[in-house]
Coordinates of C-alpha atoms and ligand atoms in Angstrom, one line a residue:
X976 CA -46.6 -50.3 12.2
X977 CA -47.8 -47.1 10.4
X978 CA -46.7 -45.4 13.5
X979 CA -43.3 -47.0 13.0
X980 CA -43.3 -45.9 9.3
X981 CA -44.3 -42.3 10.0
X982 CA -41.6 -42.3 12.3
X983 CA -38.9 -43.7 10.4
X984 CA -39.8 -40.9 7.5
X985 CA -39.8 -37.6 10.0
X986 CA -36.3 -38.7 11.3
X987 CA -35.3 -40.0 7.7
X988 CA -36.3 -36.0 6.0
X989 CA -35.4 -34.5 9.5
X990 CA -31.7 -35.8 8.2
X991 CA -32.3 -34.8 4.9
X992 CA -32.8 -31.3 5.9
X993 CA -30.5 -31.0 8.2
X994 CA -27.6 -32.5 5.2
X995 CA -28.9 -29.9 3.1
X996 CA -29.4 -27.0 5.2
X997 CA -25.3 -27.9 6.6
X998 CA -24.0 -29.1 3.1
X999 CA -25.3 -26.1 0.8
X1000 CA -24.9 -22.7 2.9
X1001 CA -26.5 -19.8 1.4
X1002 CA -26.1 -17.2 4.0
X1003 CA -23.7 -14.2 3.0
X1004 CA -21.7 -13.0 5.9
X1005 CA -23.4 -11.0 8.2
X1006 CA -23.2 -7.4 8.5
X1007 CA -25.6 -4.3 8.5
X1008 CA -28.8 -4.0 5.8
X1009 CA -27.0 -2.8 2.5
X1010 CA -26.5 0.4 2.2
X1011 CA -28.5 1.8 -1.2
X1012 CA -29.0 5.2 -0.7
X1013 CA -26.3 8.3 -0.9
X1014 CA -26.9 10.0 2.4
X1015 CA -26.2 6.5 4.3
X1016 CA -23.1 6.4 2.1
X1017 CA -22.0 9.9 2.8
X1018 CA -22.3 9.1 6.4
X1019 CA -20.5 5.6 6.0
X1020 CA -18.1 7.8 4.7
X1021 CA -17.8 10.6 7.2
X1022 CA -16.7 7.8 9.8
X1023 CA -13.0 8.9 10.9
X1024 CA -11.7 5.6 10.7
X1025 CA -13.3 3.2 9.0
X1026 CA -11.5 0.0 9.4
X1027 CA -12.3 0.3 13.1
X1028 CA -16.2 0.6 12.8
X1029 CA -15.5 -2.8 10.1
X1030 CA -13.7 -4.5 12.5
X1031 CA -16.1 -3.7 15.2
X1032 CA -18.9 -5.7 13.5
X1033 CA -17.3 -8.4 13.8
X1034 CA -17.6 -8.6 17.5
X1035 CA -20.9 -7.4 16.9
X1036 CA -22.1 -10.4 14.4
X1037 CA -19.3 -12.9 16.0
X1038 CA -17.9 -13.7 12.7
X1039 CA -14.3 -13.4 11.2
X1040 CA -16.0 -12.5 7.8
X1041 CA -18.3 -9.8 7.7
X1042 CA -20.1 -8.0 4.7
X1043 CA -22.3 -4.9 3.5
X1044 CA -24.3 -4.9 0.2
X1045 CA -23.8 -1.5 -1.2
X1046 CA -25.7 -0.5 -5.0
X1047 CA -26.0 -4.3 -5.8
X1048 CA -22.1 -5.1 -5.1
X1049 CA -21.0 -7.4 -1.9
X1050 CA -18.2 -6.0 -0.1
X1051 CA -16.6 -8.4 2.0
X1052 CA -14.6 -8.0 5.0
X1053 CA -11.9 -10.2 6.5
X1054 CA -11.3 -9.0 10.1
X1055 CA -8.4 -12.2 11.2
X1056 CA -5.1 -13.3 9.3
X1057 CA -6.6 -16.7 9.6
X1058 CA -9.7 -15.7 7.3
X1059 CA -7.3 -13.6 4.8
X1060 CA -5.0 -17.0 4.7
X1061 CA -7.6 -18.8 4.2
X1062 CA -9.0 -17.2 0.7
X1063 CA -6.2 -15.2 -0.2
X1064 CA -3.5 -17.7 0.2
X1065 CA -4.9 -21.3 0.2
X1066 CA -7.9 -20.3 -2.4
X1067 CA -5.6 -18.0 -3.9
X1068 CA -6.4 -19.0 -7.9
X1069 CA -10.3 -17.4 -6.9
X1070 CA -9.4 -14.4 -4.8
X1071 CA -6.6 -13.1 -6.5
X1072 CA -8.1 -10.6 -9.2
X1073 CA -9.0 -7.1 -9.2
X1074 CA -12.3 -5.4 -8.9
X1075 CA -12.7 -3.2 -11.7
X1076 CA -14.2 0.4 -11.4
X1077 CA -16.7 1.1 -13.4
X1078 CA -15.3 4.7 -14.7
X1079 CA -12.3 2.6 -15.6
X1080 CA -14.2 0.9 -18.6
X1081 CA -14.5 4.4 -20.2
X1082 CA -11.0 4.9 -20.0
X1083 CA -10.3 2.2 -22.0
X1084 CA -7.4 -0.4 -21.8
X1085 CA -4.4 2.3 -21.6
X1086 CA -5.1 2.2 -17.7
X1087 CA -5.1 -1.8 -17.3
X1088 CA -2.0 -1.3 -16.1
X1089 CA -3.0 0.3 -12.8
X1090 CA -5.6 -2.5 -11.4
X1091 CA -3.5 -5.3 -13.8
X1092 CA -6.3 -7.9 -14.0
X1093 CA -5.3 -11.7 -12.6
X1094 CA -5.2 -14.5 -15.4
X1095 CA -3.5 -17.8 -15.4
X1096 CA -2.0 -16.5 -18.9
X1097 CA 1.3 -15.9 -19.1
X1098 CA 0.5 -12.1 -19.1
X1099 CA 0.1 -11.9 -15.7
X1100 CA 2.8 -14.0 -14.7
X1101 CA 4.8 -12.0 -17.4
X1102 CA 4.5 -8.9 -15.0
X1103 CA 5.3 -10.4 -11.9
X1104 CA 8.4 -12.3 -13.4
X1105 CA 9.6 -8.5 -13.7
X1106 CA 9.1 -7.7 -10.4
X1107 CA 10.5 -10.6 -8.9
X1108 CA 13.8 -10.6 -10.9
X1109 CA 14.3 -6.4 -10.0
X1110 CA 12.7 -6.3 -6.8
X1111 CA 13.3 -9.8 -4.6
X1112 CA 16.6 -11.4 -6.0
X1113 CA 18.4 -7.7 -6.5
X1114 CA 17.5 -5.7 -3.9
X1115 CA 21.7 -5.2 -3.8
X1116 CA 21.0 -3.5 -7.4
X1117 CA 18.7 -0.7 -5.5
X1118 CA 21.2 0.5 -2.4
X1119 CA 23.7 2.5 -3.8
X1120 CA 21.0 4.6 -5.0
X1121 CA 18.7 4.2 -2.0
X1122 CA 21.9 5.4 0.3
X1123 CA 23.1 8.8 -2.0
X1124 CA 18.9 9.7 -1.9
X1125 CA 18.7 9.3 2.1
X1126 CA 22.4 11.5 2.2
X1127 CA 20.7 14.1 -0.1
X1128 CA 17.6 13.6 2.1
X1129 CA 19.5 15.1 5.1
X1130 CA 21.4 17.6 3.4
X1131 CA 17.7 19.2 2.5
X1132 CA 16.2 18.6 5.9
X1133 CA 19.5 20.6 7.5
X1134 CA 18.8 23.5 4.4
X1135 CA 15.0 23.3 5.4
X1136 CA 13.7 21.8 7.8
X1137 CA 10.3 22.9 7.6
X1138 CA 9.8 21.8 4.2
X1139 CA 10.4 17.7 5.9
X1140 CA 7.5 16.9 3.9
X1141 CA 8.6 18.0 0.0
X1142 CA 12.2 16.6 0.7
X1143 CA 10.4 13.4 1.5
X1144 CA 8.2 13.3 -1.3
X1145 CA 10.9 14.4 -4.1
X1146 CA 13.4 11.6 -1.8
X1147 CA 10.8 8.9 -2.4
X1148 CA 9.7 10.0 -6.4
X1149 CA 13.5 10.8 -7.6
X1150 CA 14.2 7.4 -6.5
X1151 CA 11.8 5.1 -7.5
X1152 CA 12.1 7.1 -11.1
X1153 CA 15.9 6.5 -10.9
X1154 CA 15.4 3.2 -10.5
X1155 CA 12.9 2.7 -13.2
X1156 CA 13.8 5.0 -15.9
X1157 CA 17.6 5.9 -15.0
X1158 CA 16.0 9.5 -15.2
X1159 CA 16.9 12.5 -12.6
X1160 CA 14.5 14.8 -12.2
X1161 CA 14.7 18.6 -10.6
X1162 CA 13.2 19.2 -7.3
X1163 CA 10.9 21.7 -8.8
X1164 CA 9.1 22.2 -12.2
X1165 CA 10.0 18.8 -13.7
X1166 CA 8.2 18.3 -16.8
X1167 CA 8.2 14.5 -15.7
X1168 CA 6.9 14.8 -12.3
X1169 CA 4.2 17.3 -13.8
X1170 CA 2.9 14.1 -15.5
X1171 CA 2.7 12.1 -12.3
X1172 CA 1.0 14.6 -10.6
X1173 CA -1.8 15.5 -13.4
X1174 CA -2.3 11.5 -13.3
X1175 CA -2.8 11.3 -9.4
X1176 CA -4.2 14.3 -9.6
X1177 CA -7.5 12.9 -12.1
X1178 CA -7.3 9.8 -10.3
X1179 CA -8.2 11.5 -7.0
X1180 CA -11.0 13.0 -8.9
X1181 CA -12.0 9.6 -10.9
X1182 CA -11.7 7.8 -7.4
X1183 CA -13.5 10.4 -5.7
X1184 CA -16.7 10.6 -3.8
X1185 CA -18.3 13.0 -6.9
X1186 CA -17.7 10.2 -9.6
X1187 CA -21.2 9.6 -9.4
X1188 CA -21.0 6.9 -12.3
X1189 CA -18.9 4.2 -10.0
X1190 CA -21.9 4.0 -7.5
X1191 CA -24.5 4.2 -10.4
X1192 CA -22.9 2.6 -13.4
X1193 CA -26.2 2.6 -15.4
X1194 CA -25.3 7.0 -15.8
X1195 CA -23.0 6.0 -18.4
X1196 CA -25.9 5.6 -20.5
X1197 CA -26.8 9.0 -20.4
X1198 CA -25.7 11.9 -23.1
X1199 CA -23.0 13.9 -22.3
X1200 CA -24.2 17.0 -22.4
X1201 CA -26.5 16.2 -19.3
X1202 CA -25.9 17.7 -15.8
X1203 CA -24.0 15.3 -13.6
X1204 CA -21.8 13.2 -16.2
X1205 CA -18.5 15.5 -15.8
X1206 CA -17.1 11.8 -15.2
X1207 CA -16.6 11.7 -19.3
X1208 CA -14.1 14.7 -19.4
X1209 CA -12.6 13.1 -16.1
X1210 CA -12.2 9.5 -18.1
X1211 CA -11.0 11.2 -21.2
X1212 CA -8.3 13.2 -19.1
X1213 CA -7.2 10.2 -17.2
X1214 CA -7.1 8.4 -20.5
X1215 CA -4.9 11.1 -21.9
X1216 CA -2.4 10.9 -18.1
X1217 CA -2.6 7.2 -18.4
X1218 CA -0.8 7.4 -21.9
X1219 CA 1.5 10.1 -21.4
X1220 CA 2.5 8.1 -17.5
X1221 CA 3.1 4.7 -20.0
X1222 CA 5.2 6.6 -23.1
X1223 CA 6.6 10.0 -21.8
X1224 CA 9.2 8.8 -19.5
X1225 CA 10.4 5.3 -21.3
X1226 CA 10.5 7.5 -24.9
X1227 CA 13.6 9.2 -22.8
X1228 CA 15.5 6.3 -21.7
X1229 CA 15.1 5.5 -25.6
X1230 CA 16.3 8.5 -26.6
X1231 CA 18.1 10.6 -24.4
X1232 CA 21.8 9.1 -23.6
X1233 CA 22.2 10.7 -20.4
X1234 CA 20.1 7.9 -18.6
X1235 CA 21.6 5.3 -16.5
X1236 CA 21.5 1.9 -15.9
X1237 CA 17.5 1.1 -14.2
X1238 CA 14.8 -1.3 -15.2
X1239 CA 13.3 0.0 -18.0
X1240 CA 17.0 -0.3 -19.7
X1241 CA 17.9 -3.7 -18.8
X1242 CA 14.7 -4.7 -20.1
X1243 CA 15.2 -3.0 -23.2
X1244 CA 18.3 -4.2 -23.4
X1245 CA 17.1 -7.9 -23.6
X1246 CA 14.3 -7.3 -25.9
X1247 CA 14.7 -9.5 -29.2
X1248 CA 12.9 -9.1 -33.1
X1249 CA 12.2 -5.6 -34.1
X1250 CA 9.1 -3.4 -33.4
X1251 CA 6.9 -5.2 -35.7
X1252 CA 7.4 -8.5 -34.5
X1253 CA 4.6 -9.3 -32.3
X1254 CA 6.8 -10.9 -29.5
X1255 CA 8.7 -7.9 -29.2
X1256 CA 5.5 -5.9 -29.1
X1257 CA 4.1 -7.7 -26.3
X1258 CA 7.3 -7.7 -23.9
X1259 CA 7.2 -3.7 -25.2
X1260 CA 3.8 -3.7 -23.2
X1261 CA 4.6 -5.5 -20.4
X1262 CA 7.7 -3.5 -19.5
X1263 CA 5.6 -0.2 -20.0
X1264 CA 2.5 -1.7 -17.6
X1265 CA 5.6 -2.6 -14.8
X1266 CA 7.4 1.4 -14.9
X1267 CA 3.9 3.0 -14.6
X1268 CA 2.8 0.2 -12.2
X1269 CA 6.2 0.8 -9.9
X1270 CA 5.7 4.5 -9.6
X1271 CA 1.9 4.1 -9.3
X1272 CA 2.3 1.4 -6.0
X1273 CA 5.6 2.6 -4.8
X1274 CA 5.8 6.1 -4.2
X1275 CA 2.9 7.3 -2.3
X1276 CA 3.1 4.3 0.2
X1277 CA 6.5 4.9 0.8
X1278 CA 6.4 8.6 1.0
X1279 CA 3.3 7.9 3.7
X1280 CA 5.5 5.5 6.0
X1281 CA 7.8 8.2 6.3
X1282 CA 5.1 10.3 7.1
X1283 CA 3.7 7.8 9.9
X1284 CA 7.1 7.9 11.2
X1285 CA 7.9 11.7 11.6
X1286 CA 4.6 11.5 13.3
X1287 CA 5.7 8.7 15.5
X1288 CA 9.1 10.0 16.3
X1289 CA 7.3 13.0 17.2
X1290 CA 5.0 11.7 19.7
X1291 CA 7.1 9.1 21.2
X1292 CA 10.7 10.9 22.0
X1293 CA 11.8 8.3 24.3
X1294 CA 11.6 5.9 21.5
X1295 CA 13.3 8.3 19.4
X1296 CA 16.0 8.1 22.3
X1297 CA 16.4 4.3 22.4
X1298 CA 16.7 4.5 19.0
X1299 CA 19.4 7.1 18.6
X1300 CA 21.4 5.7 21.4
X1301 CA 20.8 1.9 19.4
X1302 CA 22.9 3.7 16.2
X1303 CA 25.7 6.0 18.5
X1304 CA 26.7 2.9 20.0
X1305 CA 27.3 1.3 16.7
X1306 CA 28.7 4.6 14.5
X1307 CA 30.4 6.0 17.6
X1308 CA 28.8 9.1 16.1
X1309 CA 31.5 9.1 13.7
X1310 CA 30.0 8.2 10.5
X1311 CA 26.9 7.6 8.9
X1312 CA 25.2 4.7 9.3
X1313 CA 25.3 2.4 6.0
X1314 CA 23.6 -0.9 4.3
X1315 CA 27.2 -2.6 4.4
X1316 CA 28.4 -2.0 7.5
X1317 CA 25.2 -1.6 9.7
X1318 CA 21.9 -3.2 7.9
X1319 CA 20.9 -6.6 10.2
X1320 CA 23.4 -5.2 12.9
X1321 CA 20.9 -2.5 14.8
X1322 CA 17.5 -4.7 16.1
X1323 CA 16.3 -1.6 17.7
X1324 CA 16.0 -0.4 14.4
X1325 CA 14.7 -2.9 12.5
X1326 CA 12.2 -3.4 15.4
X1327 CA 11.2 0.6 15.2
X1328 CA 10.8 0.3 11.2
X1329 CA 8.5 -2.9 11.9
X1330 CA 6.4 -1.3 14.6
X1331 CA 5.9 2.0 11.9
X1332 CA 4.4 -0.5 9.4
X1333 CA 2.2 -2.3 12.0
X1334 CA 0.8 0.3 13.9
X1335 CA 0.1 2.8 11.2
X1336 CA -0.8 0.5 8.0
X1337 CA -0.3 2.4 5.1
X1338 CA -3.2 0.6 3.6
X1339 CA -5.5 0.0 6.2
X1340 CA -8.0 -2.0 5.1
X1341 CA -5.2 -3.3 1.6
X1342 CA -5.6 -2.9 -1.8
X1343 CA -9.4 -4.8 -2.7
X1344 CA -9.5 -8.7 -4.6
X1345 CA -12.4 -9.8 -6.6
X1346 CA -14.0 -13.4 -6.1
X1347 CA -13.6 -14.7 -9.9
X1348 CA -16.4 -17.6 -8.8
X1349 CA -19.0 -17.8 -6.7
X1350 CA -17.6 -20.1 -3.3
X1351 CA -18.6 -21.5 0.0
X1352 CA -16.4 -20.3 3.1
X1353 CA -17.3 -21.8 6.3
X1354 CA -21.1 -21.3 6.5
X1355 CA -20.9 -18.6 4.3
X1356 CA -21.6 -17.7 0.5
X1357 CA -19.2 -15.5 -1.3
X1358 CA -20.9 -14.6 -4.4
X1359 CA -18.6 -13.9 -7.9
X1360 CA -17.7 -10.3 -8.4
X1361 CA -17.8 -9.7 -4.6
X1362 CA -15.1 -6.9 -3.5
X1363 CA -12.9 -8.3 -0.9
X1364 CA -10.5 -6.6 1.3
X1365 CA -8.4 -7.9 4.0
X1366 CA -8.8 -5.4 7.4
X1367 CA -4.9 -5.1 7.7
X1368 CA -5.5 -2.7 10.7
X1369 CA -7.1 -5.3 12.8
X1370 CA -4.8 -8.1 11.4
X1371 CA -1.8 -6.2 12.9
X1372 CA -3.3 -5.5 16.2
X1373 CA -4.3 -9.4 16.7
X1374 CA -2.3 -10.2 19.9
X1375 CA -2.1 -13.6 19.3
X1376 CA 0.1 -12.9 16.6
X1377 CA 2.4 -10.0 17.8
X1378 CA 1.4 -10.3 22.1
X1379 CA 0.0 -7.9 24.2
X1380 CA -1.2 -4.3 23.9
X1381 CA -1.1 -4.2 20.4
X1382 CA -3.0 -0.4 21.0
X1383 CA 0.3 0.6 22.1
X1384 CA 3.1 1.6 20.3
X1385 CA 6.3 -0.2 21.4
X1386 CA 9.0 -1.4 19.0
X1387 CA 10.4 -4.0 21.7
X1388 CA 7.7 -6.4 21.1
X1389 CA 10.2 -7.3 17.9
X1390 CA 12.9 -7.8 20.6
X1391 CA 13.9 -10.8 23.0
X1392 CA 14.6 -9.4 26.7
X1393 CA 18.5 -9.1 25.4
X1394 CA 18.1 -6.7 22.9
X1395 CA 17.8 -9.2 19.5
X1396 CA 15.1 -10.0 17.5
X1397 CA 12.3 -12.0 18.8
X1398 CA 11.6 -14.8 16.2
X1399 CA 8.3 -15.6 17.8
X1400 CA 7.0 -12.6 16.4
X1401 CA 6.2 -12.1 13.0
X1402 CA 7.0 -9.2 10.8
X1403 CA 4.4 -7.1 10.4
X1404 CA 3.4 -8.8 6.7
X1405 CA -0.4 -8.0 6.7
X1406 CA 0.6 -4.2 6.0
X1407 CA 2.4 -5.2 2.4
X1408 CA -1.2 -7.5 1.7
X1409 CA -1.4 -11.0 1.0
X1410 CA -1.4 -14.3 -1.7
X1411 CA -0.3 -14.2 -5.2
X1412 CA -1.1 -10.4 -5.4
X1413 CA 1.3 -9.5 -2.3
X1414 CA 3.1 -6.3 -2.7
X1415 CA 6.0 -6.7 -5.2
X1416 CA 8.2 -4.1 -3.8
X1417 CA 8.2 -5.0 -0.5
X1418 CA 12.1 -5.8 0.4
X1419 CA 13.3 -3.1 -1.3
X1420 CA 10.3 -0.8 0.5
X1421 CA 11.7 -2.4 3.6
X1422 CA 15.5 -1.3 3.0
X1423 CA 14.8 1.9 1.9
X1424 CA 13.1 3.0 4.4
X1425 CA 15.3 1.7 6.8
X1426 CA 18.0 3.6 5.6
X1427 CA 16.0 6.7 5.3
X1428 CA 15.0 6.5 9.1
X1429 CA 18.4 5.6 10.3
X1430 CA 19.9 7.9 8.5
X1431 CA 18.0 10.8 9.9
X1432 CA 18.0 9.5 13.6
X1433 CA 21.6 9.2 13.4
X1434 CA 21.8 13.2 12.6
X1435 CA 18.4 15.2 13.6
X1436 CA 16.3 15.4 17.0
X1437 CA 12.4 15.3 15.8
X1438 CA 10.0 17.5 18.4
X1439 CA 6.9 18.9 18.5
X1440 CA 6.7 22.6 16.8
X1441 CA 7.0 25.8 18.3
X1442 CA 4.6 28.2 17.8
X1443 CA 5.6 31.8 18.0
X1444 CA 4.1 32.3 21.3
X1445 CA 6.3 29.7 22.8
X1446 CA 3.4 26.9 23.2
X1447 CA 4.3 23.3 21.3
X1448 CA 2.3 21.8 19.0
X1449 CA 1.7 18.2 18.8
X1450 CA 0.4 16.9 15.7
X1451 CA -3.6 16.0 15.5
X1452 CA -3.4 12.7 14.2
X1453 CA -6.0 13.3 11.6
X1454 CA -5.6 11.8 8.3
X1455 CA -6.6 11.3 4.8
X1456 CA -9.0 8.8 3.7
X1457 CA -8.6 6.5 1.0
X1458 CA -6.8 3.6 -0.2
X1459 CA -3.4 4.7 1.2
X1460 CA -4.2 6.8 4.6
X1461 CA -1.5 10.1 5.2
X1462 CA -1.8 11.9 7.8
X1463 CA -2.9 15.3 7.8
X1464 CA 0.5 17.5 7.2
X1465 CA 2.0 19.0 10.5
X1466 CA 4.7 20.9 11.3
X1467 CA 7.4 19.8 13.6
X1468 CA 11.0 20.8 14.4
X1469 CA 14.0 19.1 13.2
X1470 CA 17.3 20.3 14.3
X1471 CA 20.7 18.9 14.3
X1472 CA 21.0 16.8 17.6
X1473 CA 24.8 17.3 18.5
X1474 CA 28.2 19.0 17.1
X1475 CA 29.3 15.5 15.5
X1476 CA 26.2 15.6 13.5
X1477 CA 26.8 18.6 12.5
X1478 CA 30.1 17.9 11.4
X1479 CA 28.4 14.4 9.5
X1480 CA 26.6 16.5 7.7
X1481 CA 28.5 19.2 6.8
X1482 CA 30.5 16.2 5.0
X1483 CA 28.0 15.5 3.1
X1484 CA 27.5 18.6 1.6
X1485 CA 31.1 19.4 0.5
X1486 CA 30.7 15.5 -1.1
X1487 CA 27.4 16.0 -2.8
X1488 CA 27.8 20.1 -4.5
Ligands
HEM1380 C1 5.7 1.2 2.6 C2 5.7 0.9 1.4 C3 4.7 0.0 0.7 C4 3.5 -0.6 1.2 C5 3.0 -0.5 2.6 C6 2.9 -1.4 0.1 C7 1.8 -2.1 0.3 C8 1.2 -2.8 -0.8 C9 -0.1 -3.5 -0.7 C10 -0.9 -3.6 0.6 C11 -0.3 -4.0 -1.9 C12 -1.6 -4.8 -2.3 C13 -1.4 -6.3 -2.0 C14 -2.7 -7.1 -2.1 O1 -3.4 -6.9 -3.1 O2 -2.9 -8.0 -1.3 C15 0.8 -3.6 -2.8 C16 0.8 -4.0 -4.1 C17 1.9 -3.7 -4.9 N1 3.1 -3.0 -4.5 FE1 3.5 -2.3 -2.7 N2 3.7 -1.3 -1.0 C18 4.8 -0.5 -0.7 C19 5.9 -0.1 -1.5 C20 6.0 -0.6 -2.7 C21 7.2 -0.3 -3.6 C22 8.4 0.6 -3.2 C23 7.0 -0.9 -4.8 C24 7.9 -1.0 -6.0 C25 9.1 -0.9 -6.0 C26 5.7 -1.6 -4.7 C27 5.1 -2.3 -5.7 C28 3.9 -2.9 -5.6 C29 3.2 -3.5 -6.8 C30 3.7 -3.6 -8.2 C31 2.0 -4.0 -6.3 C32 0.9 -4.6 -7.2 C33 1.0 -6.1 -7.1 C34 -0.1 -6.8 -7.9 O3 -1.2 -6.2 -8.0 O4 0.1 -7.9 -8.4 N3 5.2 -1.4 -3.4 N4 1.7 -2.9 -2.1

């Protein structure tokens, strides 16, 4: 009988441990021992590309969801689109704020527009309602500007060729400020893009590897005059950029008539109650937050998909081939292509601009969330505050999703055997992020860079450079590293690729001057 009761106990705490060891998972996702020292960081950091090594652990721990503990902070990583779904889309309300930097709290609120913190206020909400109404329902609104940019684009490239990479940036920055403030700006010395630049400029440096105060926050304790905290003088100057990005280019649109229609006067148009009401001070706010924010998550990404695909076009000419001979058969190499007549009418195309976004992500490893609460995923804990990003490189290379070879670059994986789009695979979505904090630009990113690439197909050849002792050079591949990845600048040749472009482009000009 005791025997029996002794028995009946083992099994009946043998059940007890095993409910509680299944129901209440502590374990955080596996990955290496944290990382609390600076030369392991430095050499985390001197890995080429790091979204590879992250996605690696993950066959190495056998777990979607993989993590590193670096100065006290979880950083966790989500190496499969089912995993990102999972707590970016479906648990969305937790995952769906920012992290915030610690040299950002000495900046002070003028910068909360850059990392705009989630809330289930309306001030969130507020922003995106902005975004959606200029960016999803009117993308119509943005081509007739989109179209005379890419035409000016290839009137510069034909002028000079070697400078591909300036006519690309002041392409992607004239627009987006067009758009925003109804400003033009000069392709060189403008006092506007001067203010961009000093702001990107100190954020590199705030961002950078020196800030010693985001990997120790407890230095901002110390005096100023102390070796080592030149990360005040960088907060104060990014304070002072961070104003000047907010007022500087929206005082114009108040004051200078020659602006034209854009967001920032639509808004203003619609804005009720004078200065002092508070209403009107609040929608005053928002409006400045979205301009900055535009410029500040627009142009750099753009400007380095158009990047990614010089480089492709330059290492993949027969792709460059299909693709011109997709856009002759349509133009007849009599005009230039256009949104009306040819957008949704060349798949190659549209296949080609998908496979840039796929295979080099802009944002490899996406812009980072914040868990708001602590949560359970699977058999792992997730604790509050952790940094999450989703591994968009290895979510676009998941074959399941967009079939085989994914290493490869090949454009007709969009495409049925017939030429059309293949509805079984996705667009590549992953590279614009995911959940309620998914890129807000993305169809008009989408159009205008498909009218910038099939614009220039339709006109230039793209090859490797020619070095003055005859030899080509093709372009290393090596790239920046950071949030949004460039590569390395490279020269290449870009020449007019028949008598009829020549001809289309010469039109162009006598239009334009
Ligand atoms: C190739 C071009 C672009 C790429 C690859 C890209 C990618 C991204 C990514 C990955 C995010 C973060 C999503 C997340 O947190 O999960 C993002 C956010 C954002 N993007 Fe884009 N983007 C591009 C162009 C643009 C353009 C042209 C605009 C504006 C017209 C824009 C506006 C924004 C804004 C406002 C956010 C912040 C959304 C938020 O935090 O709520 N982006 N983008």
């Amino acid at each position: 009988m005791i025997q029996l009761l002794f028995s009946a106990v083992a099994i009946f705490s043998g059940i007890i441990i095993w409910r509680v060891t299944q129901s209440s998972p502590v374990l955080l996702p596996p990955g290496p021992p944290g990382i609390s020292y600076i030369g392991t960081i430095l050499k985390f950091l001197s890995i080429e590309k790091p979204w590879v090594e992250l996605f690696e652990w993950t066959k190495k721990y056998d777990s979607d969801v993989v993590s590193i503990s670096l100065f006290r902070r979880q950083f966790i990583i989500l190496n499969t689109s089912k995993a990102a779904d999972d707590l970016f889309v479906k648990r969305g309300l937790n995952y769906s704020a920012r992290p915030r930097i610690p040299i950002l709290d000495l900046v002070g609120h003028s910068i909360d527009w850059l990392f705009l913190s989630y809330s289930t206020d309306r001030v969130w909400r507020d922003h995106r309602k902005i975004y959606h109404r200029e960016f999803d329902s009117q993308t119509l609104l943005h081509r007739p500007g989109e179209i005379a940019s890419a035409r000016k684009l290839l009137r510069n490239l034909l002028e000079s060729p070697e400078n591909y990479l300036n006519h690309l940036r002041y392409t992607v920055g004239s627009t987006i400020l067009r758009t925003t403030f109804g400003i033009s700006v000069k392709p060189v010395n403008d006092p506007i893009v001067a203010i961009l630049v000093r702001f990107f400029n100190t954020l590199d440096i705030a961002f950078g590897i020196k800030t010693l105060v985001n990997a120790f926050p407890f230095l901002r304790y110390l005096p100023k005059w102390l070796p080592g905290t030149s990360f005040y003088s960088t907060a104060n100057e990014l304070k002072r950029s961070a104003i000047n990005m907010l007022e500087v280019p929206l005082s114009l649109v108040q004051t200078d008539a020659s602006t034209t229609s854009s967001i920032a006067s639509r808004v203003l148009d619609s804005l009720e109650g004078t200065i002092e009401d508070p209403d009107h001070l609040y929608n005053l706010q928002i409006l400045k937050n979205v301009l900055a924010g535009v410029y500040a998550a627009g142009a750099d990404t753009t400007l380095t998909a158009m990047q990614w695909f010089i480089f492709a076009m330059v290492k993949y000419p027969d792709i460059q081939a299909k693709a011109q001979t997709a856009i002759e058969q349509r133009t007849e190499a009599k005009r230039l292509p256009d949104f009306e007549s040819d957008f949704g009418a060349l798949p190659y195309i549209d296949a080609l601009v998908n496979e840039v976004l796929r295979f080099f992500p802009v944002l490899p490893l996406g812009m980072p969330h914040c868990a708001m609460e602590e949560d359970v995923y699977g058999k792992y804990f997730i604790p509050k505050n952790a940094i999450i990003f989703s591994n968009s490189w290895a979510l676009l290379r998941e074959e399941q999703v967009f079939g085989p070879n994914t290493d490869i670059f090949y454009p007709e994986r969009f495409l049925n055997d017939n030429g059309i789009r293949n509805l079984d695979i996705p667009d590549p979505d992953a590279a614009f992020g995911y959940g309620r904090r998914i890129c807000a630009g993305q169809n008009v990113a989408r159009e205008f860079l498909w009218i910038m690439m099939v614009s220039i197909l339709s006109c230039f050849n793209i090859s490797k450079a020619v070095s003055k002792d005859g030899t080509l050079t093709e372009p290393s591949g090596k790239h920046t590293l950071g949030l949004v990845v460039h590569p390395l600048p490279f020269p290449c040749k870009i020449t007019p690729r028949s008598t009829q472009a020549e001809q289309l482009l010469a039109a162009i000009e006598a239009h334009s001057t």
